[in-house]
Coordinates of C-alpha atoms in Angstrom, one line a residue:
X4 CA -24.1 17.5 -7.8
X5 CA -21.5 15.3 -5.8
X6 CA -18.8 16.7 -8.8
X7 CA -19.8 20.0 -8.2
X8 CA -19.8 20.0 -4.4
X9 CA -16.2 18.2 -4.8
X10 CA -15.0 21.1 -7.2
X11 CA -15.8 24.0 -4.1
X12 CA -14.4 21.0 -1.2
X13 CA -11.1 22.3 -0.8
X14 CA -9.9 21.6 3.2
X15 CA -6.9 23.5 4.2
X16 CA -7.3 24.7 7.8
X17 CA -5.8 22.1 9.8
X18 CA -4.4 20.1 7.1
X19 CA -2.1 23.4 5.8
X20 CA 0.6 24.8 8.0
X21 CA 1.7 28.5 7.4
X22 CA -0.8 28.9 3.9
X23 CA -0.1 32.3 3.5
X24 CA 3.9 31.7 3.2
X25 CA 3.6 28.2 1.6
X26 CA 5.9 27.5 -1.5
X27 CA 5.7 24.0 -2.2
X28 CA 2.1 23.0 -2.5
X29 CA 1.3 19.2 -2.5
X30 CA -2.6 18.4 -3.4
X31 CA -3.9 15.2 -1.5
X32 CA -6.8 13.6 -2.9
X33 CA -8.5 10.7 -0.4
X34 CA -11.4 8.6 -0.7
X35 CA -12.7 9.2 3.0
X36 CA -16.5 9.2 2.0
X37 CA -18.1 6.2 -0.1
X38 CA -17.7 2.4 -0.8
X39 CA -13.9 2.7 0.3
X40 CA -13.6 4.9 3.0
X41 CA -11.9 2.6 5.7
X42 CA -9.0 3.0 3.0
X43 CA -9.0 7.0 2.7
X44 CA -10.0 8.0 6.2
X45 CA -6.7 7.0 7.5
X46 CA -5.5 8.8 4.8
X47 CA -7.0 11.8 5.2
X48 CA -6.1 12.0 8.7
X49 CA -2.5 11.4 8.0
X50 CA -1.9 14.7 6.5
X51 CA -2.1 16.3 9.7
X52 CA 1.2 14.2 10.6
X53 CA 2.8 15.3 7.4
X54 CA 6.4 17.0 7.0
X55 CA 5.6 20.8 6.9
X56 CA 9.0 21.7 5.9
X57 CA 11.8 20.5 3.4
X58 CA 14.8 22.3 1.9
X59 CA 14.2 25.6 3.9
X60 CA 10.6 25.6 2.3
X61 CA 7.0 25.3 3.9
X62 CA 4.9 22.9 2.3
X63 CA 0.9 23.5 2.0
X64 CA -1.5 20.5 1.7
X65 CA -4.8 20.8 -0.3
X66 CA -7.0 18.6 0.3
X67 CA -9.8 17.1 -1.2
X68 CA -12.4 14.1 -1.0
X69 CA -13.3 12.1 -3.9
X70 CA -16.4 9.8 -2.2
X71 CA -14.3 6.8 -3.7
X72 CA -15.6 8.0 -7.2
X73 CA -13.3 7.5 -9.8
X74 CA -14.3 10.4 -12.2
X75 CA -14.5 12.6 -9.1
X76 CA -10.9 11.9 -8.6
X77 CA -10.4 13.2 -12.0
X78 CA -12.4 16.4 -11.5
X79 CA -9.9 16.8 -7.7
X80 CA -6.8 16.3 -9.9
X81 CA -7.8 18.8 -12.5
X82 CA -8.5 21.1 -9.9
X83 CA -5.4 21.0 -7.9
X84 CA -3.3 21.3 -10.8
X85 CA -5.4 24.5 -12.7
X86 CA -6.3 26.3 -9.7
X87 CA -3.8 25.7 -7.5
X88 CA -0.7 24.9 -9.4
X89 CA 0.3 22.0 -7.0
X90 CA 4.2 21.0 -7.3
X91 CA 3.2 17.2 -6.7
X92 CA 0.4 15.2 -5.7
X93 CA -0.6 12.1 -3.0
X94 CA -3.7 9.7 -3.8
X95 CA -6.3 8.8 -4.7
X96 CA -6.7 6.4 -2.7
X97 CA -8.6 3.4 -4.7
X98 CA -6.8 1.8 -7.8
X99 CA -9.6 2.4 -10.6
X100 CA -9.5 6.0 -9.2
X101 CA -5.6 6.6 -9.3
X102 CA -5.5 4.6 -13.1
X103 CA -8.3 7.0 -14.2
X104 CA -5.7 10.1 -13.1
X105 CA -2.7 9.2 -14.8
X106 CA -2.8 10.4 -17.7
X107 CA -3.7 14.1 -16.6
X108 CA -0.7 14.2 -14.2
X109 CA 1.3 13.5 -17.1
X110 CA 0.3 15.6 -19.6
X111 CA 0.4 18.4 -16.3
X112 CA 3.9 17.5 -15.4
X113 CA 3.6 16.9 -11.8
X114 CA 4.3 13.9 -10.0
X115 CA 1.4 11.5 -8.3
X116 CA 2.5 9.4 -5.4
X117 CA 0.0 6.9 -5.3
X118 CA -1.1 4.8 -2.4
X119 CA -2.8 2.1 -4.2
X120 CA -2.4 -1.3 -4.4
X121 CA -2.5 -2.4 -7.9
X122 CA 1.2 -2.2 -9.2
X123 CA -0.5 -1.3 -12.5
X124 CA -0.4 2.3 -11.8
X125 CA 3.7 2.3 -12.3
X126 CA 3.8 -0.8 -14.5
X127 CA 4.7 -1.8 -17.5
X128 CA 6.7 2.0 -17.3
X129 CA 6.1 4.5 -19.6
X130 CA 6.6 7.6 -20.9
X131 CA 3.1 8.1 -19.0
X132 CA 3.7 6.1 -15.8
X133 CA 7.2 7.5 -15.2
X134 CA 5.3 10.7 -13.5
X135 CA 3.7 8.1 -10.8
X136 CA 5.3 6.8 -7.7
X137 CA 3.4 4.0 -5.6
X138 CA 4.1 4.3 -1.8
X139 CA 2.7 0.4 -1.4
X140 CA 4.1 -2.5 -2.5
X141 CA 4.2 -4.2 -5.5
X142 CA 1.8 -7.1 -6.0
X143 CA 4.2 -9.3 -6.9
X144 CA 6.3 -9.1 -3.8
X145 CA 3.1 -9.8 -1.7
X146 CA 2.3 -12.9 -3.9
X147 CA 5.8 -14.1 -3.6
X148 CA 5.7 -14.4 0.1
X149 CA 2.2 -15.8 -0.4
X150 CA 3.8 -18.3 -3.3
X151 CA 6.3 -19.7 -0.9
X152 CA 4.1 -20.2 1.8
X153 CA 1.8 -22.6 -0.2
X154 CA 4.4 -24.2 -1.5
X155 CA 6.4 -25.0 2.0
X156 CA 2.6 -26.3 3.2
X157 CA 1.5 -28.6 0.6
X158 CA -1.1 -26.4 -1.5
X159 CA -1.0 -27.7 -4.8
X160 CA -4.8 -26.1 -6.1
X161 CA -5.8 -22.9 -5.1
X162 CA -9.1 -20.9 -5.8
X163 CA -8.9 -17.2 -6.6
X164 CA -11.6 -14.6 -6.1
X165 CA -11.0 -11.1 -6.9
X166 CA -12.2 -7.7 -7.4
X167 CA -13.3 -6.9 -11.0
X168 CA -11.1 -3.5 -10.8
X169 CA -7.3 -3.0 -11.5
X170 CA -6.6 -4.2 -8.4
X171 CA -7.9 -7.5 -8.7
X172 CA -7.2 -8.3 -12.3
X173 CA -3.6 -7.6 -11.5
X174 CA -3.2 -9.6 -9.3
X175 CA -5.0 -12.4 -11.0
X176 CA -2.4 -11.9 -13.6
X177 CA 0.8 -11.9 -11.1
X178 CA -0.5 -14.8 -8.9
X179 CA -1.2 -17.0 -12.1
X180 CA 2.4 -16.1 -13.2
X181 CA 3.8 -17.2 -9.8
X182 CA 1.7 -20.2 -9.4
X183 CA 2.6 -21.4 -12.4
X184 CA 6.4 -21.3 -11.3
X185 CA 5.3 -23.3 -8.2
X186 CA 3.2 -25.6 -9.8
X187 CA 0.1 -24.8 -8.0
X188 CA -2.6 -25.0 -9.9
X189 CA -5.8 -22.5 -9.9
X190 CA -9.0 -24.0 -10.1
X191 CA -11.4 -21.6 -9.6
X192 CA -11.2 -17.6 -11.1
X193 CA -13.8 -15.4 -10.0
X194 CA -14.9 -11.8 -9.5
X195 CA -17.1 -9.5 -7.3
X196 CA -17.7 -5.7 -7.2
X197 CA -16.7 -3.8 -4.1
X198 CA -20.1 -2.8 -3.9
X199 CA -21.5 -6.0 -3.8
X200 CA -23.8 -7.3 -0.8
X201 CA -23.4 -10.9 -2.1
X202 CA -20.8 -13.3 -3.3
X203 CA -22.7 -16.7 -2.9
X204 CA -22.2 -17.6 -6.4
X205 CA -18.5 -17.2 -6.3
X206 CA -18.3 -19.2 -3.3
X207 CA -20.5 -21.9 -4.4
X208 CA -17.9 -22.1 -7.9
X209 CA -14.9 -22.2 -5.3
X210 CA -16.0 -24.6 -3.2
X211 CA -16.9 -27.3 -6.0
X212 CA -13.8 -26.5 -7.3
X213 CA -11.8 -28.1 -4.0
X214 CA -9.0 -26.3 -3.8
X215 CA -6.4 -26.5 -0.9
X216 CA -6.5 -23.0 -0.1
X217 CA -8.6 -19.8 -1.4
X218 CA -6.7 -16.3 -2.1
X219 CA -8.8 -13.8 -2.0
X220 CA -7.7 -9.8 -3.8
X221 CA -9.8 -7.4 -2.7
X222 CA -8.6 -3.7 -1.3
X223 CA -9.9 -2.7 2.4
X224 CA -13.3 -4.5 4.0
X225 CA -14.7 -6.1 0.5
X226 CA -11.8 -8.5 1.8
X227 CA -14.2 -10.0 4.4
X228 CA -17.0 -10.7 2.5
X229 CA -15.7 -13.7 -0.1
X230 CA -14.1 -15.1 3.1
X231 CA -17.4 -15.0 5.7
X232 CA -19.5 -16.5 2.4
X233 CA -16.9 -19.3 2.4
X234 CA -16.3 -20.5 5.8
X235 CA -20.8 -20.0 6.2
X236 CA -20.9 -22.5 3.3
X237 CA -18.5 -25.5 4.8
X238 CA -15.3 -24.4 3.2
X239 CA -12.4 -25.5 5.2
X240 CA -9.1 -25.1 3.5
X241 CA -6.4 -22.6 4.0
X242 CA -7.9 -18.9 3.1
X243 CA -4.9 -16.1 2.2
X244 CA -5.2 -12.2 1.7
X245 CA -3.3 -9.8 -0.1
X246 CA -2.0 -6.5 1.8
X247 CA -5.5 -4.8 0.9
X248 CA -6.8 -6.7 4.3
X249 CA -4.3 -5.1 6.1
X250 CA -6.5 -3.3 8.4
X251 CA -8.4 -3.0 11.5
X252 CA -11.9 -3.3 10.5
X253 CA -10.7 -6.8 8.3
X254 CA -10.2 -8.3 12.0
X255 CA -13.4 -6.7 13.5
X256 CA -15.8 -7.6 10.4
X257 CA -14.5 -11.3 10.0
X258 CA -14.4 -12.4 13.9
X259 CA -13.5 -15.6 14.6
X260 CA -14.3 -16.5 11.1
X261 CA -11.0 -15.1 9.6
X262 CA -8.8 -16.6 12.5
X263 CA -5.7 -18.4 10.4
X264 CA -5.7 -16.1 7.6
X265 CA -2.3 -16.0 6.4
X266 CA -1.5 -12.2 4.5
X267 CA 2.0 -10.8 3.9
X268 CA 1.4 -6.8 4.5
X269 CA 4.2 -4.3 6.2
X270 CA 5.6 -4.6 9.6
X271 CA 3.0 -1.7 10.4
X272 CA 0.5 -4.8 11.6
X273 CA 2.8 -6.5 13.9
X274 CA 4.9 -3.5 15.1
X275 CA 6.1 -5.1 18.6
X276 CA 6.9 -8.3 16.9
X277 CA 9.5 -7.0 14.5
X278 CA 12.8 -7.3 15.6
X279 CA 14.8 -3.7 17.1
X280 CA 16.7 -3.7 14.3
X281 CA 14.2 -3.3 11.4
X282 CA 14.8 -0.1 9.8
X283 CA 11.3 0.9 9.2
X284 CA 10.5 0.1 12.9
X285 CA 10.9 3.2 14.7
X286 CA 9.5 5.3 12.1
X287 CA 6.2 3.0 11.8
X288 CA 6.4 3.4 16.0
X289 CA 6.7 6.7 16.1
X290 CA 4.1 7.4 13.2
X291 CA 1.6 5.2 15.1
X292 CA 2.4 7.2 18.0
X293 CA 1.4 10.4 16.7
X294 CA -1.6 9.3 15.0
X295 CA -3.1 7.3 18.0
X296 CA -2.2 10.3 20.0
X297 CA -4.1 12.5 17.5
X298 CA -7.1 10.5 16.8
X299 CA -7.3 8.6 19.6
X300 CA -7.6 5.1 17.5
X301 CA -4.6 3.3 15.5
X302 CA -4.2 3.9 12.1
X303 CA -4.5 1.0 9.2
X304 CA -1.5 0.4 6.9
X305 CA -3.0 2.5 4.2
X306 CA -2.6 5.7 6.1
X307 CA 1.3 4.8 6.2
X308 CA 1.0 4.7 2.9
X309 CA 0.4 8.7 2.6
X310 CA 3.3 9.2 5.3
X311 CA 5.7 7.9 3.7
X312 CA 4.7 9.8 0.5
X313 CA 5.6 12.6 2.8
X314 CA 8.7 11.2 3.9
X315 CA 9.7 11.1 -0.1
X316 CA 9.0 14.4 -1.0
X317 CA 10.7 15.6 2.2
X318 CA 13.7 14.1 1.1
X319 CA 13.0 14.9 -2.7
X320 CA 12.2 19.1 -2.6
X321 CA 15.9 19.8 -1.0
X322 CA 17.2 18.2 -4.2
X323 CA 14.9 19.5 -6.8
X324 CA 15.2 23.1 -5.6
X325 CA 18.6 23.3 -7.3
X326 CA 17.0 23.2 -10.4
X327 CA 14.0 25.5 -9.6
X328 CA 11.6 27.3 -8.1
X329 CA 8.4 25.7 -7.0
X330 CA 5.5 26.5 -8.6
X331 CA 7.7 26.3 -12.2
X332 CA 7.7 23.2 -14.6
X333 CA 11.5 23.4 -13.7
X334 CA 11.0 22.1 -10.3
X335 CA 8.4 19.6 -11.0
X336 CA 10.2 17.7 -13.2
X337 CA 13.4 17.9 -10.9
X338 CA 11.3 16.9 -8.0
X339 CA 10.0 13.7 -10.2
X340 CA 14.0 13.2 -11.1
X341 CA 14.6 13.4 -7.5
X342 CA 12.0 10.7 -6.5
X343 CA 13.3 8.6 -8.9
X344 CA 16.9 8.3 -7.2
X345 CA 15.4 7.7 -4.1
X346 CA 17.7 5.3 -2.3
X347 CA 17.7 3.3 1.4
X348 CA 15.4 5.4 2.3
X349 CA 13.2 4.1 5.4
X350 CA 9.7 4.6 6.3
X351 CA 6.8 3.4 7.6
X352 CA 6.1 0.3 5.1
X353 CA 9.6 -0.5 4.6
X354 CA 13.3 0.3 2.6
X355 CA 12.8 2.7 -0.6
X356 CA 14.9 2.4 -3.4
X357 CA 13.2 3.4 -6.5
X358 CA 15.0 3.2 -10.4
X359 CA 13.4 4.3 -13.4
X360 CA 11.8 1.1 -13.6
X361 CA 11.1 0.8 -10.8
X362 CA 8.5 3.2 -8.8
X363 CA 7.3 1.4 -6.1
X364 CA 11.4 0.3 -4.9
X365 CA 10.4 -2.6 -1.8
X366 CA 12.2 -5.4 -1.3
X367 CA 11.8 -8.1 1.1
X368 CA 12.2 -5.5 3.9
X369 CA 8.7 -4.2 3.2
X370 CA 6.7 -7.5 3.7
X371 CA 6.4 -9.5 6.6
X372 CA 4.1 -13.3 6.8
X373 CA 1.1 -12.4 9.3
X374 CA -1.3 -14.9 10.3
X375 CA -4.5 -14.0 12.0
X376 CA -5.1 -15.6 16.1
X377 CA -7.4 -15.0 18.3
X378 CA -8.7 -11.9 16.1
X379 CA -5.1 -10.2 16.6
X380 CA -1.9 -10.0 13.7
X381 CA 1.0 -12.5 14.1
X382 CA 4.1 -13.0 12.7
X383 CA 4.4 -16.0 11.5
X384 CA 7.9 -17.3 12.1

């Protein structure tokens, strides 16, 4: 039943500008109902904020809900490309979901911008993968920040406790790599659902394992709870996050309990604390602006993540509309060309500059160190 009410839940009112004279339409496909909705509600609410116009064309935005369900992303994707012949497409929002979609944006020929953590959506790159475009960045640029961090304060054995999803098996796999190259060790290796009421096994197997610091990988509040089961039990050593704790509810969940955390997420968390000169910082500024104004509440990191996939195919339609007409295969393949030369571009999150091997294209400009104190972000300098 939830498939089938998905399949009819098409929202376009005030999420489409102009439908009736749209040419370029881009489906968006959020998880703002379910298990992960503190990710997709931001989400969904950022298409309202959206570019409505590129290369003399009006852009329509179809929208759709998957509950966080990763086979009802599936059933949204297939929709939007059948029915309504969408030129490109933005979510889902949760990394099983957006893996689980890849292969039918592919075989479709239109382009996925994906604003998921897991950088496994867009790598290793393949003939597959070359259709997706991830608006967050790459784990491997969070961990390095986190990396050097341990390393500069003495951590020499770290537990790890992550998500049994995409998400957190990648970054299992590029933290152990990193570590390794450190000379930290990892003593501990567990997983948890993001479903899950309980962690008190893992915690008991990470605090017997001793380790200077915990990381913890999870996307959005299933952050808190490996952290809260932790500090309840007696652990005291350093605890770090990866950008998937990089929101509001992470500070009003953990309390006082998550006050220290180190994370390294965009300049999005710690705005006023970034210096004038940042690229990304009036365009994070003004985005905030505008959503706060909007909604009336400020808007995690994640719902950057689908304005700046705006921001791309803004600057990407002018291009590709030399080589066709949208609504034609021409055009979406020029529009995934024009993606991929994608260069200095700033957004909200930070600098793109995306290759053919690479599809996510951040450098250091689109990670900052944040510590938590007194329940607020902080740059740590």
């Amino acid at each position: 039943m939830k498939i089938k009410h998905l399949a009819g839940s098409v929202v376009i009112a005030a999420l489409s500008v102009g439908t009736a004279f749209a040419q370029v339409k881009v489906g968006v496909i959020s998880s703002s109902t379910g298990p992960i909705a503190m990710v997709g509600i931001p989400q969904k609410n950022t298409v309202a904020l959206m570019p409505t116009k590129a290369g003399g064309q009006t852009i329509e935005y179809i929208a759709l809900d998957d509950g966080s369900d990763p086979t009802a992303s599936v059933v949204a994707v297939k929709k939007l490309i059948s029915e309504h012949k969408v030129d490109a497409i933005v979510g889902p929002s949760g990394s099983p979901n957006a893996m689980g979609v890849i292969q039918f944006v592919a075989e479709a020929g239109v382009p996925l911008l994906a604003p998921v953590g897991t950088a496994a959506v867009v790598l290793p790159m393949d003939d597959k993968k070359k259709w997706v475009f991830k608006t967050t960045q790459n784990d491997g640029l969070i961990a390095a920040a986190l990396l050097e961090h341990m390393a500069k304060t003495g951590v020499k054995t770290v537990g790890f406790i992550g998500t049994g999803d995409p998400y957190g098996e990648n970054w299992a796999k590029v933290f152990a790599e990193g570590a390794a190259q450190k000379g930290i060790r990892i003593v501990a290796d567990e997983r948890f659902q993001r479903q899950d009421t309980s962690v008190t096994a893992q915690a008991l197997k990470v605090i017997g394992a001793r380790p200077d610091a915990v990381l913890i990988a999870a996307p959005g509040t299933p952050a808190v709870l490996p952290q809260l089961a932790l500090v309840e039990r007696g652990y005291k050593g350093q605890f770090y996050q990866t950008h998937g704790a990089a929101l509001p509810d992470f500070l009003k969940l953990g309390g006082k309990k998550v006050d220290g955390t180190i994370l390294a997420a965009s300049l999005m968390l710690v705005l006023d604390q970034v210096p004038e000169t940042h690229p990304s910082r009036t365009i994070a500024r003004n985005y905030v602006a505008s959503y706060e104004k909007l909604y009336g509440a400020t808007p995690a990191t994640f719902g950057g993540n689908v304005f700046d996939a705006g921001l791309l195919l803004e600057k990407a339609i002018p291009v590709a509309l030399a080589k066709g007409k949208p609504g034609t295969p021409e055009f979406r393949s020029a529009l995934r060309d024009a993606l991929e030369q994608t260069k200095e571009m700033p957004a909200t999150q930070g600098v793109y500059n995306m290759t053919p091997a690479d599809h996510s294209g951040f450098d250091a400009r689109g990670r900052e160190l944040i510590t938590v104190s007194n329940g607020a972000w902080t740059l740590v300098k």
